[in-house]
């Protein structure tokens, strides 16, 4: 599939505002974990396993998990999109 087949996502801040269960933690003194999905945001967040692991990681006081997805336009060559 080419990038023209993918719908554009709203800006990152709009995605986070619309989410339920997104974790907002201070990063200072925490163990950062990059949680990477090989899919675009809508596909990755539809995965219940990804939602569960993200939630479990962020329940720990000493961990802060950051989610990454393939770039917004679906191109495999672009930089990954981070939401946190």
Coordinates of C-alpha atoms in Angstrom, one line a residue:
X1 CA 0.0 0.0 0.0
X2 CA 1.2 3.5 -0.7
X3 CA 0.9 6.5 1.5
X4 CA -2.0 7.9 -0.6
X5 CA -4.1 5.0 0.6
X6 CA -3.8 6.0 4.3
X7 CA -6.0 8.6 5.9
X8 CA -4.2 11.5 7.6
X9 CA -4.4 11.4 11.4
X10 CA -5.3 14.4 13.4
X11 CA -2.5 16.2 15.2
X12 CA -0.8 14.3 18.0
X13 CA -2.3 16.5 20.8
X14 CA -5.8 15.9 19.5
X15 CA -5.2 12.1 19.5
X16 CA -4.2 12.2 23.2
X17 CA -7.1 14.4 24.2
X18 CA -9.5 12.0 22.6
X19 CA -8.0 8.9 24.3
X20 CA -9.2 7.2 27.4
X21 CA -6.5 5.7 29.7
X22 CA -3.5 7.6 28.3
X23 CA -0.9 7.9 31.0
X24 CA 0.6 11.3 31.9
X25 CA 3.6 11.0 34.2
X26 CA 6.6 13.1 35.0
X27 CA 9.7 11.5 33.4
X28 CA 12.2 12.5 36.1
X29 CA 13.8 9.6 37.8
X30 CA 11.8 7.0 35.9
X31 CA 12.8 4.1 33.7
X32 CA 11.7 5.0 30.2
X33 CA 10.3 2.2 28.0
X34 CA 9.8 2.6 24.3
X35 CA 6.7 0.6 23.3
X36 CA 6.8 0.3 19.5
X37 CA 4.0 -0.9 17.2
X38 CA 4.9 -1.8 13.6
X39 CA 1.5 -0.3 12.6
X40 CA -0.1 3.1 12.2
X41 CA -1.8 4.6 15.3
X42 CA -5.4 3.4 14.6
X43 CA -4.3 -0.2 14.0
X44 CA -1.8 -0.2 16.9
X45 CA -4.3 1.2 19.4
X46 CA -7.0 -1.2 18.2
X47 CA -4.8 -4.0 19.5
X48 CA -6.1 -4.9 23.0
X49 CA -2.7 -6.5 23.9
X50 CA -0.9 -3.3 23.2
X51 CA -3.4 -1.4 25.3
X52 CA -3.0 -3.9 28.2
X53 CA 0.8 -3.9 28.2
X54 CA 0.9 -0.1 28.0
X55 CA -1.5 0.2 30.9
X56 CA 0.4 -2.4 33.0
X57 CA 3.8 -0.7 32.4
X58 CA 2.5 2.7 33.4
X59 CA 0.9 1.3 36.6
X60 CA 4.5 0.8 37.9
X61 CA 5.7 3.9 39.7
X62 CA 9.3 3.6 38.4
X63 CA 8.4 3.1 34.7
X64 CA 7.1 5.6 32.1
X65 CA 6.1 4.0 28.8
X66 CA 6.2 5.9 25.5
X67 CA 4.2 4.6 22.5
X68 CA 5.6 4.7 19.0
X69 CA 3.8 4.0 15.7
X70 CA 4.8 4.0 12.1
X71 CA 4.7 7.5 10.7
X72 CA 1.4 9.3 10.2
X73 CA 1.2 8.8 6.4
X74 CA 1.9 5.1 6.7
X75 CA 5.2 5.3 4.9
X76 CA 7.7 2.7 6.1
X77 CA 10.6 5.2 5.5
X78 CA 9.4 8.0 7.7
X79 CA 10.3 8.5 11.4
X80 CA 8.0 6.8 13.9
X81 CA 5.3 8.8 15.6
X82 CA 5.5 9.2 19.4
X83 CA 2.4 10.2 21.3
X84 CA 3.9 11.0 24.7

